mmCIF file of C-alpha atoms in Angstrom:
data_model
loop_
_atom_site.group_PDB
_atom_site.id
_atom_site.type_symbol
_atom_site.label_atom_id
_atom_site.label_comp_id
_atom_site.label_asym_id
_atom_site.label_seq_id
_atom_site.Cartn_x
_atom_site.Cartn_y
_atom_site.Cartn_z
ATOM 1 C CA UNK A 1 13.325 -7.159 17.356
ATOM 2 C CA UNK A 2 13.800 -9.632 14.862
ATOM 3 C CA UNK A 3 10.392 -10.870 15.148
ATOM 4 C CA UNK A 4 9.175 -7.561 14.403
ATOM 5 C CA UNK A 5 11.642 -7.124 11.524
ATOM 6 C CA UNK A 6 9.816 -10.035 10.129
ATOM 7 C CA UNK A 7 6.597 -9.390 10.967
ATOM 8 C CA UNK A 8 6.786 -5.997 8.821
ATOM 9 C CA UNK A 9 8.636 -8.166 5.863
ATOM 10 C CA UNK A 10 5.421 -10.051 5.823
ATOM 11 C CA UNK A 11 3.013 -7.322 6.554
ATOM 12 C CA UNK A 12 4.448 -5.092 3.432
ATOM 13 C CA UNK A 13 4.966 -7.938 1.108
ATOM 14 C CA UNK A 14 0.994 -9.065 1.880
ATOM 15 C CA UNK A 15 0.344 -5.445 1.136
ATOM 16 C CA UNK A 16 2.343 -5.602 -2.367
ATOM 17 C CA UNK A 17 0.715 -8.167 -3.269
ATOM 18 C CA UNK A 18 -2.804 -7.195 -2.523
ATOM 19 C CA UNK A 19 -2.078 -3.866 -4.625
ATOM 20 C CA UNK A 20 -0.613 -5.631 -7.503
ATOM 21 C CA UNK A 21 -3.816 -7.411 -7.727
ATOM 22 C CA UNK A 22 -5.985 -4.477 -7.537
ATOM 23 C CA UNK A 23 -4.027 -3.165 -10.386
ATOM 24 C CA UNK A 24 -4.188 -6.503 -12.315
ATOM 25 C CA UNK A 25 -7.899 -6.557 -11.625
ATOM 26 C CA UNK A 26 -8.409 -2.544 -13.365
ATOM 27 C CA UNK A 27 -6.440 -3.067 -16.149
ATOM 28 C CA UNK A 28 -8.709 -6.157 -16.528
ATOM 29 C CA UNK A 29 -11.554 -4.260 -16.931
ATOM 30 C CA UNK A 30 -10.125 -1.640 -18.990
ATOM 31 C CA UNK A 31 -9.230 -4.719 -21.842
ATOM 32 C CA UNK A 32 -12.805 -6.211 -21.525
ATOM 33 C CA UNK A 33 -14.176 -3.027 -22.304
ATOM 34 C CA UNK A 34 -12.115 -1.712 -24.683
ATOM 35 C CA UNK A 35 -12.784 -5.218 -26.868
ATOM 36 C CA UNK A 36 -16.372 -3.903 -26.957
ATOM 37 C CA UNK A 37 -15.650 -0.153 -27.877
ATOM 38 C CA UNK A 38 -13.389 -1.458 -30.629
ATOM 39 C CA UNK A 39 -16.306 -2.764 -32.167
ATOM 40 C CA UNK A 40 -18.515 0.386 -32.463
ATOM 41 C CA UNK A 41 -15.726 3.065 -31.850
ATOM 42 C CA UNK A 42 -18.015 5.816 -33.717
ATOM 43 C CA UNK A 43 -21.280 4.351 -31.193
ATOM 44 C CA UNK A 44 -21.855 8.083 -28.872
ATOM 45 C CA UNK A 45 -24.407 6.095 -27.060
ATOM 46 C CA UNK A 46 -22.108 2.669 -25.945
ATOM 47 C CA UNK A 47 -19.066 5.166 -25.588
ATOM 48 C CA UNK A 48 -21.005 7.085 -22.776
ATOM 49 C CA UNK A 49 -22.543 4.010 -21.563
ATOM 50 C CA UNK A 50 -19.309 1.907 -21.275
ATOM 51 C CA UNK A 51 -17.674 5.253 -19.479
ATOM 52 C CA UNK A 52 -20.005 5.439 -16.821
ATOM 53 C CA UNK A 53 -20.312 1.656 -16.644
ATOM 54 C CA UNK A 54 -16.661 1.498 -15.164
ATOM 55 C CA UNK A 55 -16.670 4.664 -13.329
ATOM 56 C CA UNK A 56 -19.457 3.661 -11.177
ATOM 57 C CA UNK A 57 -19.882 -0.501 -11.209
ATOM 58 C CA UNK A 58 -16.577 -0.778 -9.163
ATOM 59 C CA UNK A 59 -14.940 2.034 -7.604
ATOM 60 C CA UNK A 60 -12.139 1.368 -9.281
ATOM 61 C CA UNK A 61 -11.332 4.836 -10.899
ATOM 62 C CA UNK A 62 -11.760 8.397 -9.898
ATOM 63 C CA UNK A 63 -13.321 8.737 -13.394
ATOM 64 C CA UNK A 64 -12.520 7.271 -17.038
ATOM 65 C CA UNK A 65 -11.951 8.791 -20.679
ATOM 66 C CA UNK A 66 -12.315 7.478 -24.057
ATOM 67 C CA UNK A 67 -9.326 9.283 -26.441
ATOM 68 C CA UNK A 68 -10.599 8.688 -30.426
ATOM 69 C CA UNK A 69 -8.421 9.918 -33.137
ATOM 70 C CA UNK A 70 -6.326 12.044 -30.371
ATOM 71 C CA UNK A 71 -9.473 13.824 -29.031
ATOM 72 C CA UNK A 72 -11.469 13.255 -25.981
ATOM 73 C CA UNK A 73 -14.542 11.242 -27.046
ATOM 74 C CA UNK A 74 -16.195 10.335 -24.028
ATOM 75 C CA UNK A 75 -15.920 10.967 -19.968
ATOM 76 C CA UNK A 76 -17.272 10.004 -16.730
ATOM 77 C CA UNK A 77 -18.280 11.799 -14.526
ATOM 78 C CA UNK A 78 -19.252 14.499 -17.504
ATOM 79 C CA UNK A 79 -16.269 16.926 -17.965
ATOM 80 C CA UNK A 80 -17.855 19.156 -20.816
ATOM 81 C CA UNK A 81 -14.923 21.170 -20.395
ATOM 82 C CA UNK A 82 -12.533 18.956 -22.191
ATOM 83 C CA UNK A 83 -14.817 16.926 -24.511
ATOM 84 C CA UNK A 84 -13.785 16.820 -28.217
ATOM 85 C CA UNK A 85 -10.272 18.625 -26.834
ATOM 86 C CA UNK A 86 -7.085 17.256 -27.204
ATOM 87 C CA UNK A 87 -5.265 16.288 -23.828
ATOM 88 C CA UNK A 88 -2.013 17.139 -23.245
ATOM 89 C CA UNK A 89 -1.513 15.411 -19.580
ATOM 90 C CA UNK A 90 1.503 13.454 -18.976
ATOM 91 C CA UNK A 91 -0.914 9.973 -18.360
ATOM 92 C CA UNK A 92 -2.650 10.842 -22.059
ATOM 93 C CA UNK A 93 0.922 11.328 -23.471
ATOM 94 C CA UNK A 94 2.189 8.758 -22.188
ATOM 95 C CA UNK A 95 -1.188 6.187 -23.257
ATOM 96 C CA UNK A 96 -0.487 8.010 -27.017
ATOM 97 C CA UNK A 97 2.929 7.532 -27.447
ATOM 98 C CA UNK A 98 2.954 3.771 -26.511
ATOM 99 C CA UNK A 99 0.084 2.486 -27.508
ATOM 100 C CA UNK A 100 -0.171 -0.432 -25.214
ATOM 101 C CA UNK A 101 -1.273 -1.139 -21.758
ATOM 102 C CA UNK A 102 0.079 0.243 -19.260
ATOM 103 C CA UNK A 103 0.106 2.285 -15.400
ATOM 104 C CA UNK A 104 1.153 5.661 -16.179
ATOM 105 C CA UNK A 105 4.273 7.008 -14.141
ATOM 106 C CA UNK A 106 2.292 9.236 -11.036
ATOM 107 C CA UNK A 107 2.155 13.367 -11.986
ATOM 108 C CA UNK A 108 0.275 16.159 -10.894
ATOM 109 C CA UNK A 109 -2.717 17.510 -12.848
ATOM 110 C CA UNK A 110 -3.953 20.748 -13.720
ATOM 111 C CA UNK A 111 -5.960 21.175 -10.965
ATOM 112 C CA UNK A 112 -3.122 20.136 -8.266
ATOM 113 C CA UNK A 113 -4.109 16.053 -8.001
ATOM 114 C CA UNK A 114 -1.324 13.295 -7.880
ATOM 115 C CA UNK A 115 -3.146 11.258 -10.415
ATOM 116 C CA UNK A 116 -2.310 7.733 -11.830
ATOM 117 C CA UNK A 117 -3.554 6.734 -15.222
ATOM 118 C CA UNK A 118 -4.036 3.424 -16.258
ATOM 119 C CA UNK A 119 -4.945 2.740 -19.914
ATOM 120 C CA UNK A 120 -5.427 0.290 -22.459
ATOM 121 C CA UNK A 121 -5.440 1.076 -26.608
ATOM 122 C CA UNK A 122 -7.629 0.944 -28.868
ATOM 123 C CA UNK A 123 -7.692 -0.745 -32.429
ATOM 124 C CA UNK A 124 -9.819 -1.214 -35.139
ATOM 125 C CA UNK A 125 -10.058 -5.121 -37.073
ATOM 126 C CA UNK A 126 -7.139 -3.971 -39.470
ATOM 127 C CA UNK A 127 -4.759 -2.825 -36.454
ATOM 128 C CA UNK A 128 -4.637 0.796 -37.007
ATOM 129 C CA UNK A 129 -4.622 2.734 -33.680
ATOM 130 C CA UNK A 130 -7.897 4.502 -32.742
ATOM 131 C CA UNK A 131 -6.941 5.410 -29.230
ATOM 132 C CA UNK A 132 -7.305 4.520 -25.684
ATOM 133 C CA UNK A 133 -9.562 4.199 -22.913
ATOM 134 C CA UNK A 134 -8.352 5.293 -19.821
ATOM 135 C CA UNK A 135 -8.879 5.323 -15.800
ATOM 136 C CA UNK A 136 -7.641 7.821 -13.491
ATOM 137 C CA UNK A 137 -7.069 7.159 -9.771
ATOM 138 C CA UNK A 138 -6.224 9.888 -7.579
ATOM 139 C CA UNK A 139 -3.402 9.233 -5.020
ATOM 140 C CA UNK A 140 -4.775 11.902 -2.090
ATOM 141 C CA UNK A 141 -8.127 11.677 -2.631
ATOM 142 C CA UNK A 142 -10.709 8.942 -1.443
ATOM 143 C CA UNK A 143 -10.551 5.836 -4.172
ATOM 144 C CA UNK A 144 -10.625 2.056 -4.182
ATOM 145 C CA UNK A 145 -6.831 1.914 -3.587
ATOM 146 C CA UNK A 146 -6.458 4.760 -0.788
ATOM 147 C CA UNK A 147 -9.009 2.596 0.620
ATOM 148 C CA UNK A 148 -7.358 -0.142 0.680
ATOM 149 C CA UNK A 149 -4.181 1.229 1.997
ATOM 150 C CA UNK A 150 -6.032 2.462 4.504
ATOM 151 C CA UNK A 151 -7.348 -0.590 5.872
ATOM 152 C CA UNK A 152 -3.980 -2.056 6.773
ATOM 153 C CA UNK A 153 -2.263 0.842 8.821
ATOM 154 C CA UNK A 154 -1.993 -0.554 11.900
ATOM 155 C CA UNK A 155 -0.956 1.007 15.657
ATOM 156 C CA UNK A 156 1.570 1.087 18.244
ATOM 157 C CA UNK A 157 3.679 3.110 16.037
ATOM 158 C CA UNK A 158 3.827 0.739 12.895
ATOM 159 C CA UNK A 159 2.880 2.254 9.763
ATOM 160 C CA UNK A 160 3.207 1.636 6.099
ATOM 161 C CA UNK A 161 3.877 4.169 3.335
ATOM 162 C CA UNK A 162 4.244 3.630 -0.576
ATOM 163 C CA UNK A 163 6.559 5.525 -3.037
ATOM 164 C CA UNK A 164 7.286 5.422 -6.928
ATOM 165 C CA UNK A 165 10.301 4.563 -8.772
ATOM 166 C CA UNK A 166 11.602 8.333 -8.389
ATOM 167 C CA UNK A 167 10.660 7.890 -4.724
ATOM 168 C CA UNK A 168 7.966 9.870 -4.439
ATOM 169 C CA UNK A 169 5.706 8.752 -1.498
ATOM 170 C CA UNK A 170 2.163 8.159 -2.928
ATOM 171 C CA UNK A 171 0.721 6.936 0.094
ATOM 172 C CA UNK A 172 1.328 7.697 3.805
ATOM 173 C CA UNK A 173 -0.838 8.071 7.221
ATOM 174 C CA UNK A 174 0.331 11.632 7.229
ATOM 175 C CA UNK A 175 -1.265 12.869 4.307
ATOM 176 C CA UNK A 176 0.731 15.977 3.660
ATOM 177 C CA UNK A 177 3.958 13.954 3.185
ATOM 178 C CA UNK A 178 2.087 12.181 -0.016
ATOM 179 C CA UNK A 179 3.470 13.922 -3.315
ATOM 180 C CA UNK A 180 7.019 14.404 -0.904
ATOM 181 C CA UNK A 181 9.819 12.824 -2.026
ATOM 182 C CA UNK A 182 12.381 10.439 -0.160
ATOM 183 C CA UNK A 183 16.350 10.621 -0.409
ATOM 184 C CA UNK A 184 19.219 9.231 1.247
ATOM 185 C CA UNK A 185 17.534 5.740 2.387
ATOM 186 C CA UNK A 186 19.386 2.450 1.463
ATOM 187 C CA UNK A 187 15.323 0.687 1.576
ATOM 188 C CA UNK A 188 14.216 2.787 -0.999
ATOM 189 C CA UNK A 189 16.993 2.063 -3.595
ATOM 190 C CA UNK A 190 16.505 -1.491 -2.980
ATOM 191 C CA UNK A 191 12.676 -1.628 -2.804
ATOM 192 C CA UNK A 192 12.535 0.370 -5.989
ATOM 193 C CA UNK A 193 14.630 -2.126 -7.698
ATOM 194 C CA UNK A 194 12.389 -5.000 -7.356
ATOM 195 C CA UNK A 195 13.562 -6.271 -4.105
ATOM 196 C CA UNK A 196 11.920 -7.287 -0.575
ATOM 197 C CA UNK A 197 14.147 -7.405 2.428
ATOM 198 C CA UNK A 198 14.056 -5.946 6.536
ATOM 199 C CA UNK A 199 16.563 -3.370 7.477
ATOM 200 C CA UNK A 200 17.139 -1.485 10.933
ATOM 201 C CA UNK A 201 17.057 2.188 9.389
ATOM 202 C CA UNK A 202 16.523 5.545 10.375
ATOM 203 C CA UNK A 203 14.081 7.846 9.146
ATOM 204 C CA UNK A 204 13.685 10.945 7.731
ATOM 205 C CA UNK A 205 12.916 12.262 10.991
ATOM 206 C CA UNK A 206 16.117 10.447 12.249
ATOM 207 C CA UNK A 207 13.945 8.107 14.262
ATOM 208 C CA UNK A 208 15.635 4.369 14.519
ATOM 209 C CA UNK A 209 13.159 2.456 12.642
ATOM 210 C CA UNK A 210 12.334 -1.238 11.887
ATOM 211 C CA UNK A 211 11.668 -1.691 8.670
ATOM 212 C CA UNK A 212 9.945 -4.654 5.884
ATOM 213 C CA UNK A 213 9.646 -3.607 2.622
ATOM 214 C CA UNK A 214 8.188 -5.173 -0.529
ATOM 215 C CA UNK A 215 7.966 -4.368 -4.642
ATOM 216 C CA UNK A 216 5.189 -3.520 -6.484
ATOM 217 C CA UNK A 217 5.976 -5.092 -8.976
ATOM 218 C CA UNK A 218 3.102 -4.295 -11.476
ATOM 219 C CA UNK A 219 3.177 -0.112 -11.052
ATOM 220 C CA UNK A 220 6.997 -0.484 -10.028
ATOM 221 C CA UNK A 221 6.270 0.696 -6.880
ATOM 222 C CA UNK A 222 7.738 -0.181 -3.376
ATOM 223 C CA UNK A 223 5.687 -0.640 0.438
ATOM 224 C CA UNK A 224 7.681 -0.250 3.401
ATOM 225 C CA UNK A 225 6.049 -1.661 6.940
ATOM 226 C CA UNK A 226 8.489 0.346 9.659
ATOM 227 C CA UNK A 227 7.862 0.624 13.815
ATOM 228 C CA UNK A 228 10.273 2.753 15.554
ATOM 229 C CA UNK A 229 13.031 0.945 17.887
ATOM 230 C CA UNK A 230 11.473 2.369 20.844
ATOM 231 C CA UNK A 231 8.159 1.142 20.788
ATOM 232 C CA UNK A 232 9.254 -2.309 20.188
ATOM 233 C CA UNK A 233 11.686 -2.144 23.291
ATOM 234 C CA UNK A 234 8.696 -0.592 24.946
ATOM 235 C CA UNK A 235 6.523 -3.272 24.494
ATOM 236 C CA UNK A 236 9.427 -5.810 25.553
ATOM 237 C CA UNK A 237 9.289 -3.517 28.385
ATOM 238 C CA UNK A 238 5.674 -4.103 29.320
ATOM 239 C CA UNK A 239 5.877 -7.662 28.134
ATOM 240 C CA UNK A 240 8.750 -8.071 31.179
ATOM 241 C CA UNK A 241 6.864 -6.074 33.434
ATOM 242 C CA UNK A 242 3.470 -8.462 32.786
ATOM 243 C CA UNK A 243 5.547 -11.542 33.253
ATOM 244 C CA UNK A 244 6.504 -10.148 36.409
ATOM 245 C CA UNK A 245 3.313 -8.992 37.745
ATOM 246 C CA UNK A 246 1.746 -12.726 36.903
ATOM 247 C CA UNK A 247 4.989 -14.509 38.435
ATOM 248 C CA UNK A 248 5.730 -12.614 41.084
ATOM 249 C CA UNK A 249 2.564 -13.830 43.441
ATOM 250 C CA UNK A 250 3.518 -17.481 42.520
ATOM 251 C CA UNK A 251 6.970 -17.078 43.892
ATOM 252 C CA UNK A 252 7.018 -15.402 46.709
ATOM 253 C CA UNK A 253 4.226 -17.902 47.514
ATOM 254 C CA UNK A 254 6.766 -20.894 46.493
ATOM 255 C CA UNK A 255 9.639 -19.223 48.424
ATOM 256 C CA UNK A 256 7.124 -18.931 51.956
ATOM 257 C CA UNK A 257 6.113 -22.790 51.328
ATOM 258 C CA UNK A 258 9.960 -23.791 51.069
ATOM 259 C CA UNK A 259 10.835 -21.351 53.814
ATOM 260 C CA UNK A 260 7.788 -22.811 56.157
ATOM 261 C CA UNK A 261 9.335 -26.754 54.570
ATOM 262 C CA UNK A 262 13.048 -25.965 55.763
ATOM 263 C CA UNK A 263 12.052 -25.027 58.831
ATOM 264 C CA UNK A 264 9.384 -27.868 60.020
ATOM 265 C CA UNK A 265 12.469 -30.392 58.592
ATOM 266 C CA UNK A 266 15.131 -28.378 60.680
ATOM 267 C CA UNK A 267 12.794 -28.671 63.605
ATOM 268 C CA UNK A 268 12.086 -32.501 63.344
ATOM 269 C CA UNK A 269 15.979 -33.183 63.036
ATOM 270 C CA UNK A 270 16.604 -30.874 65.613
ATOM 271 C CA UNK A 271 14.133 -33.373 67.608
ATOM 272 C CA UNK A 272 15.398 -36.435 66.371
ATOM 273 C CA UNK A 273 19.078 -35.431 67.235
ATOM 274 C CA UNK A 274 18.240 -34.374 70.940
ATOM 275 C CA UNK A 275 16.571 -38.123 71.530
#
């Protein structure tokens, strides 16, 4: 068990990692292009053209805005219905009010998505605040990071699941437990927190689990790699009962050959003690 408590501990901080990275790698783009929007912020044509540039080159978002003067100036796909409106989301807020760069906290939109939104402000040459250009990724729909969750669930009961820092699962094989929230689990307090770690724990479904975890630490997120007790006994189990099944023919074949052995040397010393 304590290989598999360690396996997980690696599996979910690989998994950290590889997010973190994906994140670095958006908010890269975001800065790059928002260096060249700064430059001809009142440009219609480059606005479009850098919005659909990022929506589609990558993957990366689930579509991108460009916020001028507190107003939507730009979007991709084409959302007609909120061009030149003012956005009251919790991502835009949030992008307004801070005016740096930043991974929004995770909410649900108007229209029911658990959305991230990752943003980077703009300025003009004298410093004054222009806006932002923003990315939206949506949690329970398909996107570059579901994806690449995705890719790294593995079988025989092991799974991994991601949550927030208010514990609210943003990723999980069981897709109608994403937007659910998590309580009473000693992992999730520490994971949260910036810390990594293995714990034998139960889970919600009060199923003895082993259990890696590992921090976002960009997005202040946490992944948890967890296989219940039972199917690592079970596979001890089978593991035993393989060893068995390949030893087994090998001894009873060494047991015969000493058997056969002790008896041709019994019979020999019987002979040599009757002469």
């Amino acid at each position: 068990m304590n290989y598999t408590l360690k396996s997980n501990y690696a599996y979910a901080n690989k998994l950290a990692s590889a997010t973190d990275n994906f994140l670095e790698a958006a908010m890269q783009q975001l800065t790059y292009s928002a260096k060249i929007i700064e430059q001809e912020i009142n440009n219609e044509k480059l606005l479009k053209e850098e919005v659909t540039r990022l929506n589609l080159q990558t993957n990366s978002f689930n579509s991108v805005v460009i916020n001028k003067n507190g107003i939507i100036a730009a979007t991709s796909p084409v959302l007609p219905q909120i061009m030149e409106q003012t956005i009251s989301s919790p991502g835009a807020i949030q992008a307004l009010k801070e005016k740096r760069p930043l991974i929004s906290k995770p909410y649900m939109s108007a229209a029911g998505n658990l959305i991230i939104f990752i943003s980077h402000p703009l300025f003009d040459n004298a410093g004054n605040y222009l806006g932002y250009l923003g990315g939206s990724l949506y949690l329970k729909e398909r996107s570059i990071l579901n994806d690449l969750l995705d890719q790294h669930y593995y079988d025989e009961g092991t799974h991994i699941y991601v949550v927030d820092s208010y514990k609210r699962i943003l990723y999980h094989p069981d897709h109608i437990r994403i937007g659910t929230y998590v309580n009473n689990n000693a992992i999730i307090d520490d994971v949260i927190n910036g810390k990594g770690g293995i714990a034998n724990v139960k889970s919600s479904q009060n199923v003895e689990m082993l259990a890696g975890y590992a921090p976002v630490k960009k997005a202040h997120w946490g992944v948890i790699a967890q296989r219940p007790v039972k199917n690592t006994l079970a596979s001890l189990d089978t593991l035993i009962i393989e060893v068995i099944k390949r030893t087994l023919p090998m001894a009873v074949i060494t047991f015969i050959l000493i058997g056969f052995l002790l008896i041709l040397f019994l019979g020999r010393l019987n002979n040599s003690q009757t002469k």
